[in-house]
Amino acid sequence: TFTITDDSGNSAVVDTNNTVTTLVDNGDGSFTYTSEDGTVTTFTETLSTLVDNADGTFTYTNEDGVVTTFDAKRSTVLDNGDGTFTITDDSGNSATVDTNNTVTTLVDNGDGSFTYTSEDGTVTTFTETLSTLVDNANGTFTYTNEDGVVTIFDAKRSTVLDNGDGTFTLTDDSGNSATIDTNNTVTTLVNNGDGSFTYTNESGTSVLFRASTITDNGNGTSTIVLADGGTIIVDNDGVDNVDDADNLIGNEYNTGSAIIDGSLEITDGGGTESINLISSNANNDLTFGTDGALYLNVASVTISETVTNLADNGDGSFTYTNESGAPVSFQASTITNNGDGTSTIVLADGGTIIVDNDGVDNVDDADSDPNNEIELPTGGNNGQVLSTDGSGTYTWVDPDSGPVGTNGADGNGIASTTDNGDGTFTLTYDDGTTFTTSDLTGPQGTPGNNGADGANGADGADGNGIASTTDNGNGTFTLTYDDGTTFTTSDLTGPQGTPGNNGADGA
């Protein structure tokens, strides 16, 4: 089937099954259509055009030859060359935008001071202050101001968005935002002449702050005069000396120290610190003497000597009695060097062992009992070994054989195997436990050859052909199918042709 949609959006579905139609391009912009019943229809291809007239307008001609000219609305931006721009919209409305921002200057005077000129021409000179900011490498920073005050703060992050209209939107790391209008704002910074400055913001709020000065002494040191009048002399390569900022000498060093009644007392300009040196725990014999220092009375300390005893019992054994009176008995042996390279060891039970000083030479029977030795069984062939059953019975056996051991436990065999149909198998063991394998399916084999062609199928049902075509006389056609259904096309009339020239005047 095919869906035909005309220029007006009307559509129709045409069933081409078992129908024979032709559509011929005549090469002159027209086409000839021949239906299933031989009806011939000729129609002209519709054309529409759009022409750029190069003056900001366009001309559109539709399929019926209707011509429409329209203006392509455009907006323009003109740079006036003086910092202003003129914007003209599609309707001809225009506006001039002045991009000349207010001008402020900040000049480094090269001597540690700066000169700031505000938008209204106010000039303020101030001296650079000394402060430090150290990255602690853990997300925090340590800030030390000119007065030596130390502040540790988290490195909060914020964003500043230039909105392009002289305003800026500030968003902090918590998501809060505020818009600041910098258009034509005026701020002032006034030197009060006493080492302080007054800053007035756009809303008129004033803030007073102090500054410090730095003077190079020309001898490798510099003098920093703090806002409160104190001074610090520093080595230009590092701190060399620090003058007393508050001019009080009593709080800089210890003025006295002593041990009084067992307590260590240290005195400085801030007062006296006392630390007790004698523990308050029970059974503590430490006290303080007449001079206040620590003192231990030796007469109050009793040291008891422990007594232990070791007695020879005369039968080769000894008894050891410890400090608490508990006795322990043990046997001892004696060793006599025979002077012939051997030594005799007399055991505690009376037996002796003669040993070579370089190794064992001979061992006498320690208990003098000849009936408790290993009795070798009779027989035995060359190469056989002695085997024991663990109960004192010995037999001669070949090296590669021995007594039969006890039967081992029954194994856990596979009782059944189940094909799961997905390439895996489930094994069930005698004890009821199971195990499922992974997919054991191998790779797909090479496709086999195509089979022989099958027999032809039965004839299909007759198609629903076009029985007739009717020209309705209004540019449409009605198609009647074999089953009696109909379809009416849209108006296939082509556009009106160009009018012919007028005929010649009559005589």
Short mmCIF file of C-alpha atoms in Angstrom, two decimals:
data_model
loop_
_atom_site.label_atom_id
_atom_site.label_comp_id
_atom_site.label_asym_id
_atom_site.label_seq_id
_atom_site.Cartn_x
_atom_site.Cartn_y
_atom_site.Cartn_z
CA THR A 1 0.00 0.00 0.00
CA PHE A 2 1.04 3.63 -0.52
CA THR A 3 -0.12 6.79 1.26
CA ILE A 4 -0.56 9.82 -1.07
CA THR A 5 -0.60 13.25 0.61
CA ASP A 6 -1.37 16.38 -1.43
CA ASP A 7 -0.17 19.95 -0.78
CA SER A 8 -3.16 20.66 1.46
CA GLY A 9 -2.35 17.75 3.76
CA ASN A 10 -5.10 15.46 2.49
CA SER A 11 -3.97 11.83 2.31
CA ALA A 12 -5.22 8.52 0.95
CA VAL A 13 -3.96 4.93 1.10
CA VAL A 14 -3.71 3.07 -2.22
CA ASP A 15 -3.53 -0.74 -2.29
CA THR A 16 -1.22 -1.78 -5.17
CA ASN A 17 -1.49 -5.52 -4.56
CA ASN A 18 -2.19 -7.32 -7.83
CA THR A 19 -2.94 -4.01 -9.64
CA VAL A 20 -1.00 -2.74 -12.63
CA THR A 21 -0.74 1.04 -13.02
CA THR A 22 1.79 3.30 -14.69
CA LEU A 23 2.98 6.85 -14.04
CA VAL A 24 5.04 8.46 -16.86
CA ASP A 25 7.11 11.68 -16.60
CA ASN A 26 6.40 13.52 -19.86
CA GLY A 27 9.55 15.67 -19.46
CA ASP A 28 7.61 18.97 -19.70
CA GLY A 29 6.54 19.25 -16.10
CA SER A 30 3.50 17.01 -16.60
CA PHE A 31 2.84 13.35 -15.74
CA THR A 32 0.53 10.73 -17.33
CA TYR A 33 -1.20 8.19 -15.02
CA THR A 34 -2.78 5.02 -16.43
CA SER A 35 -5.05 3.09 -14.03
CA GLU A 36 -5.70 -0.67 -13.91
CA ASP A 37 -8.65 -0.38 -16.28
CA GLY A 38 -6.69 1.66 -18.85
CA THR A 39 -8.04 5.09 -17.90
CA VAL A 40 -5.41 7.76 -18.75
CA THR A 41 -5.07 10.95 -16.68
CA THR A 42 -2.50 13.72 -17.35
CA PHE A 43 -1.64 16.28 -14.67
CA THR A 44 1.01 19.04 -14.25
CA GLU A 45 3.60 19.16 -11.44
CA THR A 46 2.96 22.05 -9.02
CA LEU A 47 5.87 24.40 -8.23
CA SER A 48 6.42 26.96 -5.45
CA THR A 49 9.33 29.45 -5.27
CA LEU A 50 10.95 31.76 -2.68
CA VAL A 51 13.15 34.60 -3.99
CA ASP A 52 15.47 36.85 -1.89
CA ASN A 53 14.99 40.37 -3.28
CA ALA A 54 18.33 41.49 -1.69
CA ASP A 55 16.61 44.48 -0.03
CA GLY A 56 15.48 42.74 3.14
CA THR A 57 12.30 41.38 1.50
CA PHE A 58 11.41 37.98 0.02
CA THR A 59 8.89 37.01 -2.73
CA TYR A 60 6.96 33.72 -2.36
CA THR A 61 4.94 32.20 -5.26
CA ASN A 62 2.69 29.22 -4.42
CA GLU A 63 1.48 26.41 -6.71
CA ASP A 64 -1.50 28.47 -7.89
CA GLY A 65 0.75 31.34 -8.93
CA VAL A 66 -0.26 33.58 -6.04
CA VAL A 67 2.63 35.97 -5.25
CA THR A 68 3.36 37.26 -1.71
CA THR A 69 6.17 39.72 -0.81
CA PHE A 70 7.15 40.03 2.88
CA ASP A 71 9.78 41.88 4.93
CA ALA A 72 12.45 39.76 6.69
CA LYS A 73 12.53 41.47 10.06
CA ARG A 74 16.08 42.02 11.29
CA SER A 75 17.59 43.83 14.31
CA THR A 76 20.89 45.74 14.17
CA VAL A 77 23.58 46.88 16.63
CA LEU A 78 25.59 50.00 15.67
CA ASP A 79 28.92 50.88 17.32
CA ASN A 80 28.95 54.68 17.57
CA GLY A 81 32.73 54.76 18.19
CA ASP A 82 32.46 56.68 21.47
CA GLY A 83 31.78 53.84 23.84
CA THR A 84 28.05 53.81 23.06
CA PHE A 85 26.02 51.40 20.93
CA THR A 86 22.65 51.92 19.17
CA ILE A 87 20.36 48.86 19.06
CA THR A 88 17.45 48.91 16.55
CA ASP A 89 14.79 46.18 16.70
CA ASP A 90 12.66 44.72 13.87
CA SER A 91 10.00 47.40 14.31
CA GLY A 92 12.46 50.27 13.99
CA ASN A 93 12.59 51.10 17.69
CA SER A 94 16.11 52.00 18.85
CA ALA A 95 17.99 52.59 22.10
CA THR A 96 21.54 53.79 22.84
CA VAL A 97 23.56 51.99 25.51
CA ASP A 98 26.51 53.73 27.19
CA THR A 99 29.18 51.15 28.10
CA ASN A 100 31.55 53.72 29.58
CA ASN A 101 31.93 52.46 33.16
CA THR A 102 32.98 54.58 36.08
CA VAL A 103 36.76 54.81 36.36
CA THR A 104 38.70 54.31 39.59
CA THR A 105 42.45 54.06 39.89
CA LEU A 106 44.81 52.47 42.42
CA VAL A 107 48.48 53.49 42.05
CA ASP A 108 51.42 51.74 43.74
CA ASN A 109 53.70 54.58 44.86
CA GLY A 110 56.69 52.23 45.21
CA ASP A 111 57.29 53.09 48.87
CA GLY A 112 54.83 50.74 50.49
CA SER A 113 51.92 53.14 50.02
CA PHE A 114 49.08 53.27 47.47
CA THR A 115 46.98 56.15 46.09
CA TYR A 116 43.30 55.40 45.38
CA THR A 117 41.15 57.72 43.27
CA SER A 118 37.38 57.06 43.48
CA GLU A 119 34.74 57.61 40.79
CA ASP A 120 34.07 61.19 41.96
CA GLY A 121 37.79 62.13 42.01
CA THR A 122 38.40 61.72 45.75
CA VAL A 123 42.08 60.83 46.32
CA THR A 124 43.17 58.69 49.28
CA THR A 125 46.72 57.55 50.07
CA PHE A 126 47.23 54.64 52.44
CA THR A 127 50.14 52.46 53.55
CA GLU A 128 50.32 48.74 52.81
CA THR A 129 49.60 46.65 55.89
CA LEU A 130 51.39 43.45 56.77
CA SER A 131 49.32 40.32 57.19
CA THR A 132 49.84 36.67 56.38
CA LEU A 133 47.56 33.94 55.04
CA VAL A 134 48.78 30.33 55.34
CA ASP A 135 47.16 27.36 53.59
CA ASN A 136 46.97 24.59 56.22
CA ALA A 137 46.54 21.97 53.45
CA ASN A 138 43.40 20.57 55.14
CA GLY A 139 40.80 22.94 53.69
CA THR A 140 41.46 25.68 56.29
CA PHE A 141 43.60 28.82 56.26
CA THR A 142 45.35 30.67 59.08
CA TYR A 143 45.18 34.49 58.81
CA THR A 144 47.42 36.71 60.98
CA ASN A 145 46.54 40.42 60.88
CA GLU A 146 48.80 43.41 61.44
CA ASP A 147 48.28 43.25 65.22
CA GLY A 148 49.34 39.59 65.36
CA VAL A 149 45.80 38.29 65.94
CA VAL A 150 45.50 34.77 64.48
CA THR A 151 42.26 33.52 62.90
CA ILE A 152 41.72 30.04 61.44
CA PHE A 153 38.85 29.79 58.96
CA ASP A 154 37.36 27.28 56.54
CA ALA A 155 38.05 27.91 52.84
CA LYS A 156 34.50 28.67 51.83
CA ARG A 157 33.95 28.86 48.09
CA SER A 158 31.59 31.24 46.36
CA THR A 159 30.85 32.23 42.78
CA VAL A 160 30.48 35.63 41.14
CA LEU A 161 28.39 35.84 37.94
CA ASP A 162 28.68 38.87 35.65
CA ASN A 163 25.11 39.44 34.43
CA GLY A 164 26.37 41.68 31.61
CA ASP A 165 24.25 44.67 32.67
CA GLY A 166 26.49 46.14 35.32
CA THR A 167 25.16 43.83 38.01
CA PHE A 168 26.81 40.80 39.54
CA THR A 169 25.22 37.82 41.30
CA LEU A 170 27.20 36.44 44.26
CA THR A 171 26.36 32.88 45.39
CA ASP A 172 27.95 31.45 48.55
CA ASP A 173 28.76 27.79 49.13
CA SER A 174 25.40 27.32 50.89
CA GLY A 175 23.50 28.31 47.74
CA ASN A 176 22.44 31.76 49.02
CA SER A 177 22.74 34.47 46.38
CA ALA A 178 22.55 38.24 46.14
CA THR A 179 22.73 40.64 43.18
CA ILE A 180 24.94 43.74 43.43
CA ASP A 181 24.42 46.74 41.15
CA THR A 182 27.78 48.39 40.37
CA ASN A 183 26.31 51.03 38.07
CA ASN A 184 27.36 54.55 39.11
CA THR A 185 28.21 53.53 42.70
CA VAL A 186 30.53 55.88 44.65
CA THR A 187 32.72 54.75 47.57
CA THR A 188 35.26 56.84 49.53
CA LEU A 189 38.37 56.02 51.56
CA VAL A 190 39.60 58.88 53.81
CA ASN A 191 42.99 59.06 55.61
CA ASN A 192 42.25 60.43 59.07
CA GLY A 193 45.92 61.43 59.59
CA ASP A 194 46.31 59.39 62.78
CA GLY A 195 47.14 56.05 61.23
CA SER A 196 43.47 55.19 60.70
CA PHE A 197 41.23 55.28 57.62
CA THR A 198 37.46 55.70 57.16
CA TYR A 199 35.78 53.74 54.36
CA THR A 200 32.27 54.76 53.26
CA ASN A 201 30.38 52.30 51.04
CA GLU A 202 27.67 52.97 48.44
CA SER A 203 24.88 53.00 51.04
CA GLY A 204 26.71 55.57 53.21
CA THR A 205 27.80 53.13 55.90
CA SER A 206 31.24 54.08 57.33
CA VAL A 207 33.88 51.69 58.62
CA LEU A 208 36.98 52.82 60.59
CA PHE A 209 40.16 50.71 60.43
CA ARG A 210 43.87 51.19 61.27
CA ALA A 211 46.96 50.59 59.18
CA SER A 212 50.63 49.91 59.85
CA THR A 213 53.81 51.35 58.32
CA ILE A 214 57.12 49.68 57.46
CA THR A 215 60.44 51.57 57.34
CA ASP A 216 63.67 50.06 55.95
CA ASN A 217 66.43 51.02 58.42
CA GLY A 218 69.16 50.53 55.79
CA ASN A 219 71.10 48.06 57.96
CA GLY A 220 69.33 44.87 56.94
CA THR A 221 66.41 45.46 59.33
CA SER A 222 63.02 47.12 59.04
CA THR A 223 60.85 48.82 61.66
CA ILE A 224 57.11 48.03 61.67
CA VAL A 225 55.01 50.69 63.43
CA LEU A 226 51.73 49.08 64.52
CA ALA A 227 48.39 50.87 64.52
CA ASP A 228 48.45 51.04 68.36
CA GLY A 229 51.89 52.73 68.45
CA GLY A 230 53.95 49.62 69.22
CA THR A 231 57.00 48.82 67.07
CA ILE A 232 58.58 45.62 65.81
CA ILE A 233 62.14 45.50 64.38
CA VAL A 234 62.60 42.57 62.01
CA ASP A 235 65.56 41.20 60.08
CA ASN A 236 64.82 41.52 56.37
CA ASP A 237 65.86 37.88 56.00
CA GLY A 238 63.93 36.75 59.10
CA VAL A 239 62.92 37.95 62.58
CA ASP A 240 65.98 39.40 64.41
CA ASN A 241 64.55 41.22 67.40
CA VAL A 242 61.13 42.17 68.73
CA ASP A 243 60.68 45.33 70.82
CA ASP A 244 58.18 45.17 73.64
CA ALA A 245 54.94 46.21 72.00
CA ASP A 246 53.16 47.23 75.27
CA ASN A 247 56.28 48.70 77.03
CA LEU A 248 55.65 46.53 80.14
CA ILE A 249 58.74 44.64 81.26
CA GLY A 250 57.11 42.77 84.15
CA ASN A 251 55.21 40.32 82.00
CA GLU A 252 58.09 39.16 79.83
CA TYR A 253 60.19 36.94 82.19
CA ASN A 254 60.15 35.13 85.55
CA THR A 255 60.91 37.33 88.55
CA GLY A 256 61.33 34.53 91.08
CA SER A 257 61.10 30.80 91.76
CA ALA A 258 61.24 28.67 94.95
CA ILE A 259 60.21 25.35 96.53
CA ILE A 260 58.05 26.15 99.53
CA ASP A 261 56.50 23.44 101.73
CA GLY A 262 56.86 20.85 98.94
CA SER A 263 55.40 23.11 96.21
CA LEU A 264 57.26 24.65 93.23
CA GLU A 265 56.34 28.33 92.91
CA ILE A 266 57.20 30.46 89.81
CA THR A 267 56.53 34.20 89.84
CA ASP A 268 56.34 36.57 86.82
CA GLY A 269 54.54 39.79 86.01
CA GLY A 270 51.25 37.95 85.82
CA GLY A 271 51.44 36.49 89.33
CA THR A 272 52.66 33.30 91.05
CA GLU A 273 52.04 29.76 89.80
CA SER A 274 52.28 27.01 92.48
CA ILE A 275 52.64 23.26 91.73
CA ASN A 276 52.46 20.65 94.54
CA LEU A 277 55.34 18.11 94.23
CA ILE A 278 54.19 15.66 96.95
CA SER A 279 51.64 12.98 96.00
CA SER A 280 48.57 12.61 98.20
CA ASN A 281 48.43 8.83 97.64
CA ALA A 282 48.35 6.56 100.72
CA ASN A 283 51.63 5.00 102.04
CA ASN A 284 53.65 7.89 100.64
CA ASP A 285 56.67 8.55 102.94
CA LEU A 286 57.80 11.71 101.06
CA THR A 287 57.40 15.01 102.91
CA PHE A 288 59.19 18.38 102.90
CA GLY A 289 62.13 19.40 105.06
CA THR A 290 62.89 22.53 107.01
CA ASP A 291 64.05 24.24 103.80
CA GLY A 292 60.77 23.39 102.06
CA ALA A 293 62.37 20.89 99.63
CA LEU A 294 61.37 17.22 99.31
CA TYR A 295 62.56 14.93 102.15
CA LEU A 296 62.54 11.13 102.75
CA ASN A 297 63.03 9.93 106.39
CA VAL A 298 65.15 6.75 105.94
CA ALA A 299 64.27 5.58 109.46
CA SER A 300 60.66 5.20 108.36
CA VAL A 301 61.61 2.74 105.61
CA THR A 302 61.99 -0.98 106.50
CA ILE A 303 63.79 -3.30 104.03
CA SER A 304 63.34 -7.06 104.74
CA GLU A 305 65.98 -9.44 103.36
CA THR A 306 64.50 -12.55 101.74
CA VAL A 307 65.98 -16.00 102.68
CA THR A 308 66.11 -19.06 100.41
CA ASN A 309 67.56 -22.50 101.19
CA LEU A 310 69.08 -25.33 99.03
CA ALA A 311 69.64 -28.71 100.86
CA ASP A 312 71.52 -31.82 99.55
CA ASN A 313 69.39 -34.83 100.51
CA GLY A 314 72.39 -37.24 100.15
CA ASP A 315 70.61 -39.47 97.62
CA GLY A 316 71.40 -37.51 94.50
CA SER A 317 68.44 -35.14 95.02
CA PHE A 318 68.23 -31.57 96.32
CA THR A 319 65.43 -29.60 98.01
CA TYR A 320 65.04 -25.86 97.26
CA THR A 321 62.97 -23.73 99.65
CA ASN A 322 61.96 -20.24 98.39
CA GLU A 323 61.24 -17.02 100.35
CA SER A 324 57.68 -18.02 101.10
CA GLY A 325 58.78 -21.42 102.53
CA ALA A 326 57.55 -23.58 99.63
CA PRO A 327 59.97 -26.56 99.06
CA VAL A 328 60.83 -28.00 95.60
CA SER A 329 62.83 -31.28 95.23
CA PHE A 330 64.77 -32.26 92.10
CA GLN A 331 67.34 -34.92 91.02
CA ALA A 332 70.93 -34.17 90.02
CA SER A 333 73.64 -35.99 88.04
CA THR A 334 77.47 -35.95 88.23
CA ILE A 335 79.94 -35.93 85.36
CA THR A 336 83.56 -37.26 85.80
CA ASN A 337 86.25 -36.77 83.15
CA ASN A 338 88.04 -40.13 82.85
CA GLY A 339 91.17 -38.56 81.32
CA ASP A 340 91.08 -40.87 78.30
CA GLY A 341 88.83 -38.73 76.08
CA THR A 342 85.69 -40.06 77.74
CA SER A 343 83.49 -38.92 80.64
CA THR A 344 81.24 -40.89 82.99
CA ILE A 345 77.76 -39.49 83.76
CA VAL A 346 76.28 -40.87 86.99
CA LEU A 347 72.48 -40.48 86.84
CA ALA A 348 70.35 -39.69 89.88
CA ASP A 349 68.94 -43.23 89.89
CA GLY A 350 72.46 -44.86 89.97
CA GLY A 351 72.80 -45.68 86.29
CA THR A 352 75.88 -44.53 84.34
CA ILE A 353 76.59 -43.38 80.82
CA ILE A 354 80.13 -43.26 79.37
CA VAL A 355 80.36 -40.77 76.55
CA ASP A 356 83.11 -39.78 74.13
CA ASN A 357 83.96 -36.15 74.72
CA ASP A 358 83.45 -35.74 70.94
CA GLY A 359 80.17 -37.74 70.96
CA VAL A 360 78.45 -40.75 72.57
CA ASP A 361 80.88 -43.75 72.76
CA ASN A 362 79.03 -46.29 74.86
CA VAL A 363 75.86 -46.49 76.92
CA ASP A 364 75.65 -48.94 79.82
CA ASP A 365 72.25 -50.32 80.72
CA ALA A 366 70.98 -47.72 83.14
CA ASP A 367 68.58 -50.01 85.02
CA SER A 368 70.71 -53.24 84.70
CA ASP A 369 67.54 -55.09 83.56
CA PRO A 370 68.32 -57.26 80.49
CA ASN A 371 64.66 -58.35 80.07
CA ASN A 372 63.11 -55.04 79.14
CA GLU A 373 64.97 -54.45 75.89
CA ILE A 374 63.54 -54.74 72.34
CA GLU A 375 63.43 -58.39 71.29
CA LEU A 376 63.84 -58.67 67.51
CA PRO A 377 61.59 -61.31 65.89
CA THR A 378 63.31 -64.25 64.24
CA GLY A 379 63.59 -64.65 60.50
CA GLY A 380 63.69 -61.72 58.12
CA ASN A 381 65.26 -61.58 54.68
CA ASN A 382 67.86 -59.20 53.29
CA GLY A 383 66.21 -55.87 52.51
CA GLN A 384 63.19 -56.32 54.79
CA VAL A 385 62.31 -53.76 57.44
CA LEU A 386 60.91 -54.03 60.96
CA SER A 387 57.24 -53.00 61.32
CA THR A 388 55.19 -52.50 64.47
CA ASP A 389 51.43 -52.61 64.91
CA GLY A 390 51.60 -50.07 67.75
CA SER A 391 50.91 -52.62 70.49
CA GLY A 392 54.46 -53.97 70.92
CA THR A 393 54.37 -56.59 68.18
CA TYR A 394 57.11 -56.36 65.54
CA THR A 395 57.31 -58.19 62.21
CA TRP A 396 59.64 -58.25 59.21
CA VAL A 397 58.02 -56.84 56.03
CA ASP A 398 59.15 -55.87 52.55
CA PRO A 399 59.89 -52.14 52.16
CA ASP A 400 57.00 -51.65 49.72
CA SER A 401 54.36 -53.46 51.78
CA GLY A 402 52.95 -53.33 55.23
CA PRO A 403 49.95 -54.35 57.30
CA VAL A 404 46.52 -53.54 55.87
CA GLY A 405 45.03 -50.42 57.40
CA THR A 406 41.41 -49.92 58.47
CA ASN A 407 38.83 -49.13 55.86
CA GLY A 408 38.39 -45.44 55.15
CA ALA A 409 35.08 -43.59 55.44
CA ASP A 410 32.65 -43.91 52.55
CA GLY A 411 33.03 -41.16 49.96
CA ASN A 412 30.30 -38.63 49.12
CA GLY A 413 29.37 -39.84 45.64
CA ILE A 414 27.12 -38.29 42.99
CA ALA A 415 23.60 -39.71 43.30
CA SER A 416 22.06 -37.96 40.27
CA THR A 417 22.68 -35.37 37.57
CA THR A 418 19.97 -32.99 36.25
CA ASP A 419 20.14 -31.09 32.92
CA ASN A 420 18.66 -27.63 33.68
CA GLY A 421 18.07 -26.92 29.99
CA ASP A 422 20.13 -23.69 30.01
CA GLY A 423 23.58 -25.19 29.56
CA THR A 424 24.04 -25.85 33.30
CA PHE A 425 23.80 -29.14 35.22
CA THR A 426 22.88 -29.77 38.88
CA LEU A 427 24.76 -32.58 40.67
CA THR A 428 23.07 -34.14 43.72
CA TYR A 429 25.42 -35.97 46.13
CA ASP A 430 24.71 -38.95 48.39
CA ASP A 431 24.38 -36.68 51.43
CA GLY A 432 21.70 -34.58 49.72
CA THR A 433 23.87 -31.53 48.96
CA THR A 434 23.84 -30.11 45.41
CA PHE A 435 26.16 -28.24 43.08
CA THR A 436 25.19 -26.37 39.86
CA THR A 437 27.83 -25.98 37.16
CA SER A 438 28.41 -22.92 35.04
CA ASP A 439 27.00 -22.82 31.48
CA LEU A 440 28.83 -25.62 29.66
CA THR A 441 27.32 -24.79 26.26
CA GLY A 442 30.06 -24.59 23.63
CA PRO A 443 30.31 -21.93 20.92
CA GLN A 444 27.77 -21.99 18.10
CA GLY A 445 28.81 -24.23 15.21
CA THR A 446 29.09 -23.24 11.56
CA PRO A 447 25.60 -22.92 9.98
CA GLY A 448 24.63 -25.95 7.87
CA ASN A 449 23.76 -25.84 4.20
CA ASN A 450 20.32 -24.60 3.16
CA GLY A 451 17.73 -27.34 2.80
CA ALA A 452 16.00 -28.20 -0.46
CA ASP A 453 13.21 -25.91 -1.69
CA GLY A 454 9.80 -26.85 -0.40
CA ALA A 455 6.78 -27.52 -2.60
CA ASN A 456 4.81 -24.56 -3.94
CA GLY A 457 2.00 -23.45 -1.70
CA ALA A 458 -1.64 -23.21 -2.67
CA ASP A 459 -2.74 -20.23 -4.79
CA GLY A 460 -3.54 -17.16 -2.74
CA ALA A 461 -6.88 -15.39 -2.71
CA ASP A 462 -7.60 -13.05 -5.59
CA GLY A 463 -6.48 -9.47 -5.04
CA ASN A 464 -8.87 -6.55 -4.68
CA GLY A 465 -8.26 -4.83 -8.00
CA ILE A 466 -9.67 -1.54 -9.35
CA ALA A 467 -12.81 -2.32 -11.31
CA SER A 468 -13.41 1.20 -12.64
CA THR A 469 -12.31 4.84 -12.45
CA THR A 470 -14.79 7.73 -12.68
CA ASP A 471 -13.83 11.35 -13.54
CA ASN A 472 -16.04 13.43 -11.30
CA GLY A 473 -15.54 16.53 -13.48
CA ASN A 474 -14.16 18.63 -10.58
CA GLY A 475 -10.58 17.51 -10.68
CA THR A 476 -11.19 14.43 -8.50
CA PHE A 477 -11.45 10.76 -9.49
CA THR A 478 -13.41 7.94 -7.82
CA LEU A 479 -11.81 4.47 -7.87
CA THR A 480 -14.19 1.46 -7.52
CA TYR A 481 -12.53 -1.83 -6.40
CA ASP A 482 -13.57 -5.41 -7.20
CA ASP A 483 -15.19 -5.80 -3.78
CA GLY A 484 -17.41 -2.74 -4.39
CA THR A 485 -15.47 -0.32 -2.10
CA THR A 486 -14.52 3.10 -3.50
CA PHE A 487 -11.84 5.75 -3.06
CA THR A 488 -12.04 9.39 -4.22
CA THR A 489 -8.78 11.26 -4.83
CA SER A 490 -8.14 14.87 -3.98
CA ASP A 491 -8.38 17.53 -6.68
CA LEU A 492 -5.65 16.60 -9.17
CA THR A 493 -6.21 19.71 -11.33
CA GLY A 494 -2.90 21.44 -12.02
CA PRO A 495 -2.32 25.18 -11.66
CA GLN A 496 -3.83 27.48 -14.23
CA GLY A 497 -1.59 27.96 -17.20
CA THR A 498 -0.22 31.30 -18.33
CA PRO A 499 -2.93 33.19 -20.24
CA GLY A 500 -2.45 33.14 -23.99
CA ASN A 501 -1.73 36.24 -25.97
CA ASN A 502 -4.68 38.31 -27.11
CA GLY A 503 -5.94 37.55 -30.57
CA ALA A 504 -5.37 39.93 -33.41
CA ASP A 505 -7.86 42.72 -33.84
CA GLY A 506 -10.67 41.98 -36.24
CA ALA A 507 -10.81 43.57 -39.56
#
